[in-house]
JSON list of C-alpha atoms in Angstrom, two decimals:
[
{"chain": "M", "resi": 1, "resn": "MET", "atom": "CA", "xyz": [-18.40, -124.29, 43.49]},
{"chain": "M", "resi": 2, "resn": "SER", "atom": "CA", "xyz": [-18.81, -127.38, 41.34]},
{"chain": "M", "resi": 3, "resn": "LEU", "atom": "CA", "xyz": [-20.57, -128.79, 38.34]},
{"chain": "M", "resi": 4, "resn": "ASN", "atom": "CA", "xyz": [-23.75, -130.50, 39.50]},
{"chain": "M", "resi": 5, "resn": "LYS", "atom": "CA", "xyz": [-25.13, -133.79, 38.22]},
{"chain": "M", "resi": 6, "resn": "SER", "atom": "CA", "xyz": [-28.59, -133.23, 36.82]},
{"chain": "M", "resi": 7, "resn": "VAL", "atom": "CA", "xyz": [-31.44, -134.62, 38.89]},
{"chain": "M", "resi": 8, "resn": "GLY", "atom": "CA", "xyz": [-35.14, -134.81, 38.15]},
{"chain": "M", "resi": 9, "resn": "ASN", "atom": "CA", "xyz": [-36.95, -135.58, 34.97]},
{"chain": "M", "resi": 10, "resn": "MET", "atom": "CA", "xyz": [-37.49, -132.21, 33.31]},
{"chain": "M", "resi": 11, "resn": "TYR", "atom": "CA", "xyz": [-34.71, -132.59, 30.75]},
{"chain": "M", "resi": 12, "resn": "THR", "atom": "CA", "xyz": [-33.57, -136.19, 30.61]},
{"chain": "M", "resi": 13, "resn": "PHE", "atom": "CA", "xyz": [-30.88, -135.33, 28.04]},
{"chain": "M", "resi": 14, "resn": "VAL", "atom": "CA", "xyz": [-29.14, -132.89, 30.44]},
{"chain": "M", "resi": 15, "resn": "THR", "atom": "CA", "xyz": [-26.33, -134.54, 32.40]},
{"chain": "M", "resi": 16, "resn": "HIS", "atom": "CA", "xyz": [-25.21, -131.55, 34.49]},
{"chain": "M", "resi": 17, "resn": "THR", "atom": "CA", "xyz": [-26.26, -128.07, 35.61]},
{"chain": "M", "resi": 18, "resn": "HIS", "atom": "CA", "xyz": [-24.18, -125.04, 36.44]},
{"chain": "M", "resi": 19, "resn": "SER", "atom": "CA", "xyz": [-24.94, -121.49, 37.55]},
{"chain": "M", "resi": 20, "resn": "HIS", "atom": "CA", "xyz": [-22.64, -118.49, 37.46]},
{"chain": "M", "resi": 21, "resn": "LEU", "atom": "CA", "xyz": [-25.30, -115.90, 38.27]},
{"chain": "M", "resi": 22, "resn": "ARG", "atom": "CA", "xyz": [-26.41, -115.08, 41.77]},
{"chain": "M", "resi": 23, "resn": "GLY", "atom": "CA", "xyz": [-29.19, -112.77, 42.84]},
{"chain": "M", "resi": 24, "resn": "GLN", "atom": "CA", "xyz": [-32.87, -112.57, 42.04]},
{"chain": "M", "resi": 25, "resn": "CYS", "atom": "CA", "xyz": [-34.00, -113.41, 38.54]},
{"chain": "M", "resi": 26, "resn": "PRO", "atom": "CA", "xyz": [-35.31, -110.24, 36.88]},
{"chain": "M", "resi": 27, "resn": "HIS", "atom": "CA", "xyz": [-38.56, -111.98, 35.85]},
{"chain": "M", "resi": 28, "resn": "ARG", "atom": "CA", "xyz": [-39.55, -112.67, 39.49]},
{"chain": "M", "resi": 29, "resn": "CYS", "atom": "CA", "xyz": [-42.10, -115.34, 38.55]},
{"chain": "M", "resi": 30, "resn": "ASP", "atom": "CA", "xyz": [-44.28, -116.26, 41.53]},
{"chain": "M", "resi": 31, "resn": "TYR", "atom": "CA", "xyz": [-44.35, -119.90, 40.43]},
{"chain": "M", "resi": 32, "resn": "CYS", "atom": "CA", "xyz": [-40.57, -120.36, 40.11]},
{"chain": "M", "resi": 33, "resn": "TYR", "atom": "CA", "xyz": [-39.20, -123.50, 41.75]},
{"chain": "M", "resi": 34, "resn": "VAL", "atom": "CA", "xyz": [-36.00, -121.70, 42.78]},
{"chain": "M", "resi": 35, "resn": "LYS", "atom": "CA", "xyz": [-37.80, -120.17, 45.76]},
{"chain": "M", "resi": 36, "resn": "SER", "atom": "CA", "xyz": [-38.25, -123.65, 47.25]},
{"chain": "M", "resi": 37, "resn": "THR", "atom": "CA", "xyz": [-34.53, -124.51, 47.16]},
{"chain": "M", "resi": 38, "resn": "THR", "atom": "CA", "xyz": [-31.87, -124.38, 49.84]},
{"chain": "M", "resi": 39, "resn": "ALA", "atom": "CA", "xyz": [-29.79, -122.15, 47.55]},
{"chain": "M", "resi": 40, "resn": "TYR", "atom": "CA", "xyz": [-32.59, -119.58, 47.63]},
{"chain": "M", "resi": 41, "resn": "ARG", "atom": "CA", "xyz": [-33.01, -119.77, 51.39]},
{"chain": "M", "resi": 42, "resn": "THR", "atom": "CA", "xyz": [-29.26, -119.27, 51.89]},
{"chain": "M", "resi": 43, "resn": "GLY", "atom": "CA", "xyz": [-29.32, -116.11, 49.75]},
{"chain": "M", "resi": 44, "resn": "HIS", "atom": "CA", "xyz": [-27.71, -117.30, 46.52]},
{"chain": "M", "resi": 45, "resn": "TYR", "atom": "CA", "xyz": [-30.74, -116.22, 44.48]},
{"chain": "M", "resi": 46, "resn": "GLN", "atom": "CA", "xyz": [-31.80, -113.15, 46.40]},
{"chain": "M", "resi": 47, "resn": "GLY", "atom": "CA", "xyz": [-30.73, -109.53, 46.07]},
{"chain": "M", "resi": 48, "resn": "GLU", "atom": "CA", "xyz": [-28.91, -107.83, 43.21]},
{"chain": "M", "resi": 49, "resn": "LEU", "atom": "CA", "xyz": [-27.66, -109.83, 40.25]},
{"chain": "M", "resi": 50, "resn": "ARG", "atom": "CA", "xyz": [-24.00, -110.73, 40.61]},
{"chain": "M", "resi": 51, "resn": "LEU", "atom": "CA", "xyz": [-21.47, -113.01, 39.00]},
{"chain": "M", "resi": 52, "resn": "SER", "atom": "CA", "xyz": [-19.79, -115.81, 40.93]},
{"chain": "M", "resi": 53, "resn": "GLU", "atom": "CA", "xyz": [-16.09, -115.64, 40.14]},
{"chain": "M", "resi": 54, "resn": "ALA", "atom": "CA", "xyz": [-15.64, -119.12, 41.62]},
{"chain": "M", "resi": 55, "resn": "ALA", "atom": "CA", "xyz": [-18.16, -120.53, 39.15]},
{"chain": "M", "resi": 56, "resn": "LEU", "atom": "CA", "xyz": [-16.05, -119.19, 36.27]},
{"chain": "M", "resi": 57, "resn": "GLY", "atom": "CA", "xyz": [-13.21, -121.46, 37.38]},
{"chain": "M", "resi": 58, "resn": "VAL", "atom": "CA", "xyz": [-15.14, -124.75, 37.23]},
{"chain": "M", "resi": 59, "resn": "ASN", "atom": "CA", "xyz": [-13.66, -127.38, 34.91]},
{"chain": "M", "resi": 60, "resn": "TYR", "atom": "CA", "xyz": [-16.42, -128.69, 32.65]},
{"chain": "M", "resi": 61, "resn": "GLY", "atom": "CA", "xyz": [-14.37, -131.46, 31.09]},
{"chain": "M", "resi": 62, "resn": "SER", "atom": "CA", "xyz": [-15.93, -132.98, 27.99]},
{"chain": "M", "resi": 63, "resn": "GLY", "atom": "CA", "xyz": [-18.81, -135.14, 26.82]},
{"chain": "M", "resi": 64, "resn": "LYS", "atom": "CA", "xyz": [-21.46, -133.52, 29.00]},
{"chain": "M", "resi": 65, "resn": "THR", "atom": "CA", "xyz": [-24.74, -131.74, 28.31]},
{"chain": "M", "resi": 66, "resn": "ILE", "atom": "CA", "xyz": [-24.81, -128.82, 30.72]},
{"chain": "M", "resi": 67, "resn": "PHE", "atom": "CA", "xyz": [-27.83, -126.63, 31.44]},
{"chain": "M", "resi": 68, "resn": "ILE", "atom": "CA", "xyz": [-26.29, -123.20, 32.06]},
{"chain": "M", "resi": 69, "resn": "GLU", "atom": "CA", "xyz": [-28.07, -120.85, 34.49]},
{"chain": "M", "resi": 70, "resn": "HIS", "atom": "CA", "xyz": [-30.87, -123.28, 35.27]},
{"chain": "M", "resi": 71, "resn": "MET", "atom": "CA", "xyz": [-31.69, -121.15, 38.33]},
{"chain": "M", "resi": 72, "resn": "ASN", "atom": "CA", "xyz": [-31.79, -117.77, 36.57]},
{"chain": "M", "resi": 73, "resn": "ASP", "atom": "CA", "xyz": [-32.21, -116.26, 33.09]},
{"chain": "M", "resi": 74, "resn": "LEU", "atom": "CA", "xyz": [-28.86, -115.45, 31.50]},
{"chain": "M", "resi": 75, "resn": "PHE", "atom": "CA", "xyz": [-30.49, -113.45, 28.71]},
{"chain": "M", "resi": 76, "resn": "ALA", "atom": "CA", "xyz": [-32.93, -111.40, 30.77]},
{"chain": "M", "resi": 77, "resn": "MET", "atom": "CA", "xyz": [-32.56, -107.75, 29.85]},
{"chain": "M", "resi": 78, "resn": "ASP", "atom": "CA", "xyz": [-31.26, -106.81, 33.31]},
{"chain": "M", "resi": 79, "resn": "VAL", "atom": "CA", "xyz": [-28.25, -109.15, 33.11]},
{"chain": "M", "resi": 80, "resn": "PRO", "atom": "CA", "xyz": [-25.15, -107.09, 32.28]},
{"chain": "M", "resi": 81, "resn": "SER", "atom": "CA", "xyz": [-23.65, -107.96, 28.90]},
{"chain": "M", "resi": 82, "resn": "SER", "atom": "CA", "xyz": [-20.25, -108.36, 30.56]},
{"chain": "M", "resi": 83, "resn": "PHE", "atom": "CA", "xyz": [-21.69, -111.20, 32.68]},
{"chain": "M", "resi": 84, "resn": "ILE", "atom": "CA", "xyz": [-23.20, -112.88, 29.62]},
{"chain": "M", "resi": 85, "resn": "ARG", "atom": "CA", "xyz": [-19.95, -112.68, 27.65]},
{"chain": "M", "resi": 86, "resn": "ARG", "atom": "CA", "xyz": [-17.87, -114.04, 30.53]},
{"chain": "M", "resi": 87, "resn": "ILE", "atom": "CA", "xyz": [-20.25, -116.96, 31.09]},
{"chain": "M", "resi": 88, "resn": "LEU", "atom": "CA", "xyz": [-20.33, -117.83, 27.37]},
{"chain": "M", "resi": 89, "resn": "ALA", "atom": "CA", "xyz": [-16.51, -117.56, 27.25]},
{"chain": "M", "resi": 90, "resn": "HIS", "atom": "CA", "xyz": [-16.33, -120.01, 30.14]},
{"chain": "M", "resi": 91, "resn": "CYS", "atom": "CA", "xyz": [-18.48, -122.45, 28.14]},
{"chain": "M", "resi": 92, "resn": "ASN", "atom": "CA", "xyz": [-16.24, -121.99, 25.10]},
{"chain": "M", "resi": 93, "resn": "THR", "atom": "CA", "xyz": [-13.24, -123.02, 27.17]},
{"chain": "M", "resi": 94, "resn": "TRP", "atom": "CA", "xyz": [-14.78, -126.51, 27.15]},
{"chain": "M", "resi": 95, "resn": "PRO", "atom": "CA", "xyz": [-16.04, -126.89, 23.53]},
{"chain": "M", "resi": 96, "resn": "ASP", "atom": "CA", "xyz": [-16.54, -130.67, 23.70]},
{"chain": "M", "resi": 97, "resn": "ASN", "atom": "CA", "xyz": [-19.75, -130.28, 25.68]},
{"chain": "M", "resi": 98, "resn": "THR", "atom": "CA", "xyz": [-23.30, -129.40, 24.69]},
{"chain": "M", "resi": 99, "resn": "TYR", "atom": "CA", "xyz": [-24.71, -126.33, 26.42]},
{"chain": "M", "resi": 100, "resn": "VAL", "atom": "CA", "xyz": [-28.42, -125.76, 27.07]},
{"chain": "M", "resi": 101, "resn": "PHE", "atom": "CA", "xyz": [-29.68, -122.19, 27.42]},
{"chain": "M", "resi": 102, "resn": "GLN", "atom": "CA", "xyz": [-33.28, -121.32, 28.22]},
{"chain": "M", "resi": 103, "resn": "SER", "atom": "CA", "xyz": [-34.56, -117.77, 28.31]},
{"chain": "M", "resi": 104, "resn": "LYS", "atom": "CA", "xyz": [-37.82, -115.89, 28.53]},
{"chain": "M", "resi": 105, "resn": "LYS", "atom": "CA", "xyz": [-36.13, -113.30, 26.30]},
{"chain": "M", "resi": 106, "resn": "PRO", "atom": "CA", "xyz": [-35.08, -115.40, 23.27]},
{"chain": "M", "resi": 107, "resn": "SER", "atom": "CA", "xyz": [-34.59, -112.29, 21.10]},
{"chain": "M", "resi": 108, "resn": "HIS", "atom": "CA", "xyz": [-31.76, -111.28, 23.42]},
{"chain": "M", "resi": 109, "resn": "MET", "atom": "CA", "xyz": [-29.99, -114.61, 22.82]},
{"chain": "M", "resi": 110, "resn": "SER", "atom": "CA", "xyz": [-29.57, -113.55, 19.18]},
{"chain": "M", "resi": 111, "resn": "SER", "atom": "CA", "xyz": [-27.33, -110.68, 20.29]},
{"chain": "M", "resi": 112, "resn": "TYR", "atom": "CA", "xyz": [-24.73, -113.19, 21.52]},
{"chain": "M", "resi": 113, "resn": "LEU", "atom": "CA", "xyz": [-24.69, -115.79, 18.73]},
{"chain": "M", "resi": 114, "resn": "GLU", "atom": "CA", "xyz": [-21.02, -115.22, 17.95]},
{"chain": "M", "resi": 115, "resn": "ASN", "atom": "CA", "xyz": [-20.23, -116.04, 21.59]},
{"chain": "M", "resi": 116, "resn": "PHE", "atom": "CA", "xyz": [-22.05, -119.39, 21.75]},
{"chain": "M", "resi": 117, "resn": "ALA", "atom": "CA", "xyz": [-20.12, -122.64, 22.05]},
{"chain": "M", "resi": 118, "resn": "PRO", "atom": "CA", "xyz": [-20.42, -124.85, 18.95]},
{"chain": "M", "resi": 119, "resn": "ASN", "atom": "CA", "xyz": [-22.92, -127.25, 20.52]},
{"chain": "M", "resi": 120, "resn": "ALA", "atom": "CA", "xyz": [-25.56, -124.90, 21.91]},
{"chain": "M", "resi": 121, "resn": "ILE", "atom": "CA", "xyz": [-29.22, -125.75, 22.36]},
{"chain": "M", "resi": 122, "resn": "CYS", "atom": "CA", "xyz": [-31.50, -122.76, 22.95]},
{"chain": "M", "resi": 123, "resn": "GLY", "atom": "CA", "xyz": [-35.07, -122.60, 24.12]},
{"chain": "M", "resi": 124, "resn": "THR", "atom": "CA", "xyz": [-37.82, -120.74, 25.85]},
{"chain": "M", "resi": 125, "resn": "THR", "atom": "CA", "xyz": [-40.74, -121.62, 28.05]},
{"chain": "M", "resi": 126, "resn": "LEU", "atom": "CA", "xyz": [-44.39, -120.91, 27.38]},
{"chain": "M", "resi": 127, "resn": "GLU", "atom": "CA", "xyz": [-46.88, -121.33, 30.19]},
{"chain": "M", "resi": 128, "resn": "THR", "atom": "CA", "xyz": [-50.17, -120.34, 28.57]},
{"chain": "M", "resi": 129, "resn": "ASN", "atom": "CA", "xyz": [-51.57, -118.29, 25.72]},
{"chain": "M", "resi": 130, "resn": "ARG", "atom": "CA", "xyz": [-53.42, -116.05, 28.18]},
{"chain": "M", "resi": 131, "resn": "ALA", "atom": "CA", "xyz": [-51.50, -112.79, 28.58]},
{"chain": "M", "resi": 132, "resn": "GLU", "atom": "CA", "xyz": [-53.37, -111.77, 31.73]},
{"chain": "M", "resi": 133, "resn": "LEU", "atom": "CA", "xyz": [-52.08, -114.84, 33.61]},
{"chain": "M", "resi": 134, "resn": "ILE", "atom": "CA", "xyz": [-48.46, -114.00, 32.85]},
{"chain": "M", "resi": 135, "resn": "ARG", "atom": "CA", "xyz": [-48.98, -110.39, 33.93]},
{"chain": "M", "resi": 136, "resn": "MET", "atom": "CA", "xyz": [-50.45, -111.62, 37.22]},
{"chain": "M", "resi": 137, "resn": "TYR", "atom": "CA", "xyz": [-47.54, -113.90, 38.10]},
{"chain": "M", "resi": 138, "resn": "SER", "atom": "CA", "xyz": [-44.42, -112.68, 36.32]},
{"chain": "M", "resi": 139, "resn": "ARG", "atom": "CA", "xyz": [-42.44, -109.73, 34.99]},
{"chain": "M", "resi": 140, "resn": "ALA", "atom": "CA", "xyz": [-41.32, -111.86, 32.04]},
{"chain": "M", "resi": 141, "resn": "PRO", "atom": "CA", "xyz": [-42.02, -110.82, 28.45]},
{"chain": "M", "resi": 142, "resn": "SER", "atom": "CA", "xyz": [-45.38, -111.91, 27.13]},
{"chain": "M", "resi": 143, "resn": "VAL", "atom": "CA", "xyz": [-45.77, -115.49, 25.96]},
{"chain": "M", "resi": 144, "resn": "LYS", "atom": "CA", "xyz": [-46.80, -114.20, 22.54]},
{"chain": "M", "resi": 145, "resn": "ALA", "atom": "CA", "xyz": [-43.54, -112.22, 22.27]},
{"chain": "M", "resi": 146, "resn": "ARG", "atom": "CA", "xyz": [-41.49, -115.21, 23.46]},
{"chain": "M", "resi": 147, "resn": "ALA", "atom": "CA", "xyz": [-43.10, -117.52, 20.91]},
{"chain": "M", "resi": 148, "resn": "ALA", "atom": "CA", "xyz": [-42.60, -115.04, 18.08]},
{"chain": "M", "resi": 149, "resn": "ASP", "atom": "CA", "xyz": [-38.99, -114.39, 19.11]},
{"chain": "M", "resi": 150, "resn": "MET", "atom": "CA", "xyz": [-38.23, -118.11, 19.36]},
{"chain": "M", "resi": 151, "resn": "CYS", "atom": "CA", "xyz": [-39.72, -118.66, 15.90]},
{"chain": "M", "resi": 152, "resn": "LEU", "atom": "CA", "xyz": [-37.42, -115.98, 14.49]},
{"chain": "M", "resi": 153, "resn": "PHE", "atom": "CA", "xyz": [-34.44, -117.32, 16.41]},
{"chain": "M", "resi": 154, "resn": "ALA", "atom": "CA", "xyz": [-35.00, -120.82, 15.00]},
{"chain": "M", "resi": 155, "resn": "LYS", "atom": "CA", "xyz": [-35.61, -119.53, 11.48]},
{"chain": "M", "resi": 156, "resn": "TYR", "atom": "CA", "xyz": [-32.42, -117.47, 11.27]},
{"chain": "M", "resi": 157, "resn": "ASN", "atom": "CA", "xyz": [-30.18, -119.80, 13.27]},
{"chain": "M", "resi": 158, "resn": "ALA", "atom": "CA", "xyz": [-30.87, -123.18, 11.71]},
{"chain": "M", "resi": 159, "resn": "ASN", "atom": "CA", "xyz": [-27.51, -124.50, 12.91]},
{"chain": "M", "resi": 160, "resn": "ILE", "atom": "CA", "xyz": [-28.61, -124.19, 16.56]},
{"chain": "M", "resi": 161, "resn": "LYS", "atom": "CA", "xyz": [-31.05, -126.71, 18.00]},
{"chain": "M", "resi": 162, "resn": "THR", "atom": "CA", "xyz": [-34.07, -125.08, 19.61]},
{"chain": "M", "resi": 163, "resn": "PHE", "atom": "CA", "xyz": [-36.83, -126.17, 21.96]},
{"chain": "M", "resi": 164, "resn": "ILE", "atom": "CA", "xyz": [-39.94, -124.98, 23.74]},
{"chain": "M", "resi": 165, "resn": "THR", "atom": "CA", "xyz": [-41.14, -126.19, 27.11]},
{"chain": "M", "resi": 166, "resn": "ILE", "atom": "CA", "xyz": [-44.50, -125.66, 28.74]},
{"chain": "M", "resi": 167, "resn": "GLU", "atom": "CA", "xyz": [-43.76, -124.94, 32.36]},
{"chain": "M", "resi": 168, "resn": "PRO", "atom": "CA", "xyz": [-45.57, -124.51, 34.54]},
{"chain": "M", "resi": 169, "resn": "VAL", "atom": "CA", "xyz": [-48.70, -125.53, 32.72]},
{"chain": "M", "resi": 170, "resn": "MET", "atom": "CA", "xyz": [-51.25, -122.80, 33.39]},
{"chain": "M", "resi": 171, "resn": "ASP", "atom": "CA", "xyz": [-54.81, -122.49, 32.15]},
{"chain": "M", "resi": 172, "resn": "PHE", "atom": "CA", "xyz": [-54.79, -122.10, 28.38]},
{"chain": "M", "resi": 173, "resn": "ASP", "atom": "CA", "xyz": [-56.99, -122.20, 25.31]},
{"chain": "M", "resi": 174, "resn": "VAL", "atom": "CA", "xyz": [-56.14, -125.40, 23.43]},
{"chain": "M", "resi": 175, "resn": "GLU", "atom": "CA", "xyz": [-56.36, -124.31, 19.80]},
{"chain": "M", "resi": 176, "resn": "PRO", "atom": "CA", "xyz": [-54.69, -120.88, 20.07]},
{"chain": "M", "resi": 177, "resn": "PHE", "atom": "CA", "xyz": [-51.95, -122.23, 22.35]},
{"chain": "M", "resi": 178, "resn": "ALA", "atom": "CA", "xyz": [-51.30, -125.24, 20.11]},
{"chain": "M", "resi": 179, "resn": "ALA", "atom": "CA", "xyz": [-51.15, -122.93, 17.07]},
{"chain": "M", "resi": 180, "resn": "MET", "atom": "CA", "xyz": [-48.63, -120.69, 18.85]},
{"chain": "M", "resi": 181, "resn": "ILE", "atom": "CA", "xyz": [-46.42, -123.66, 19.65]},
{"chain": "M", "resi": 182, "resn": "ALA", "atom": "CA", "xyz": [-46.79, -125.25, 16.19]},
{"chain": "M", "resi": 183, "resn": "GLN", "atom": "CA", "xyz": [-45.69, -121.99, 14.59]},
{"chain": "M", "resi": 184, "resn": "CYS", "atom": "CA", "xyz": [-42.28, -122.50, 16.14]}
]
């Protein structure tokens, strides 16, 4: 189990990725890229959620920007709080890094603020403003709820950098979707 150099162009500021969680993401989005990976085909991201003890022993060093749980959602409601606390404690062991967390349940991130490393960046993803599309392809919370929760998270946690991504880009209505994003 090692820290992985970031590849691709999604987040150019991320230098590394690391995953402690194994098992199927509770959101089960049909469009998720994880299903096309070797790690998925070999069973890492199938079955019940579990914590990799080996991943908790990885030395993060310093000076990196690490996307934590880029293959799962650490703050999904089905992730046991003991897993979340242990993963955040692992990050805090290496405080000279920046940690990126992305969740489709940003309100749940607020429950763990006291556990975040000093240099955390938190975000969510919005795919569309059309609720029926999300219901067709995902068990994730509604986009409207995610946007509202991220707005509140940013408002009450001004010391934490926040972001929103649009991935995958689904059909949307320009003005309502832009207004939802601008609100945050």
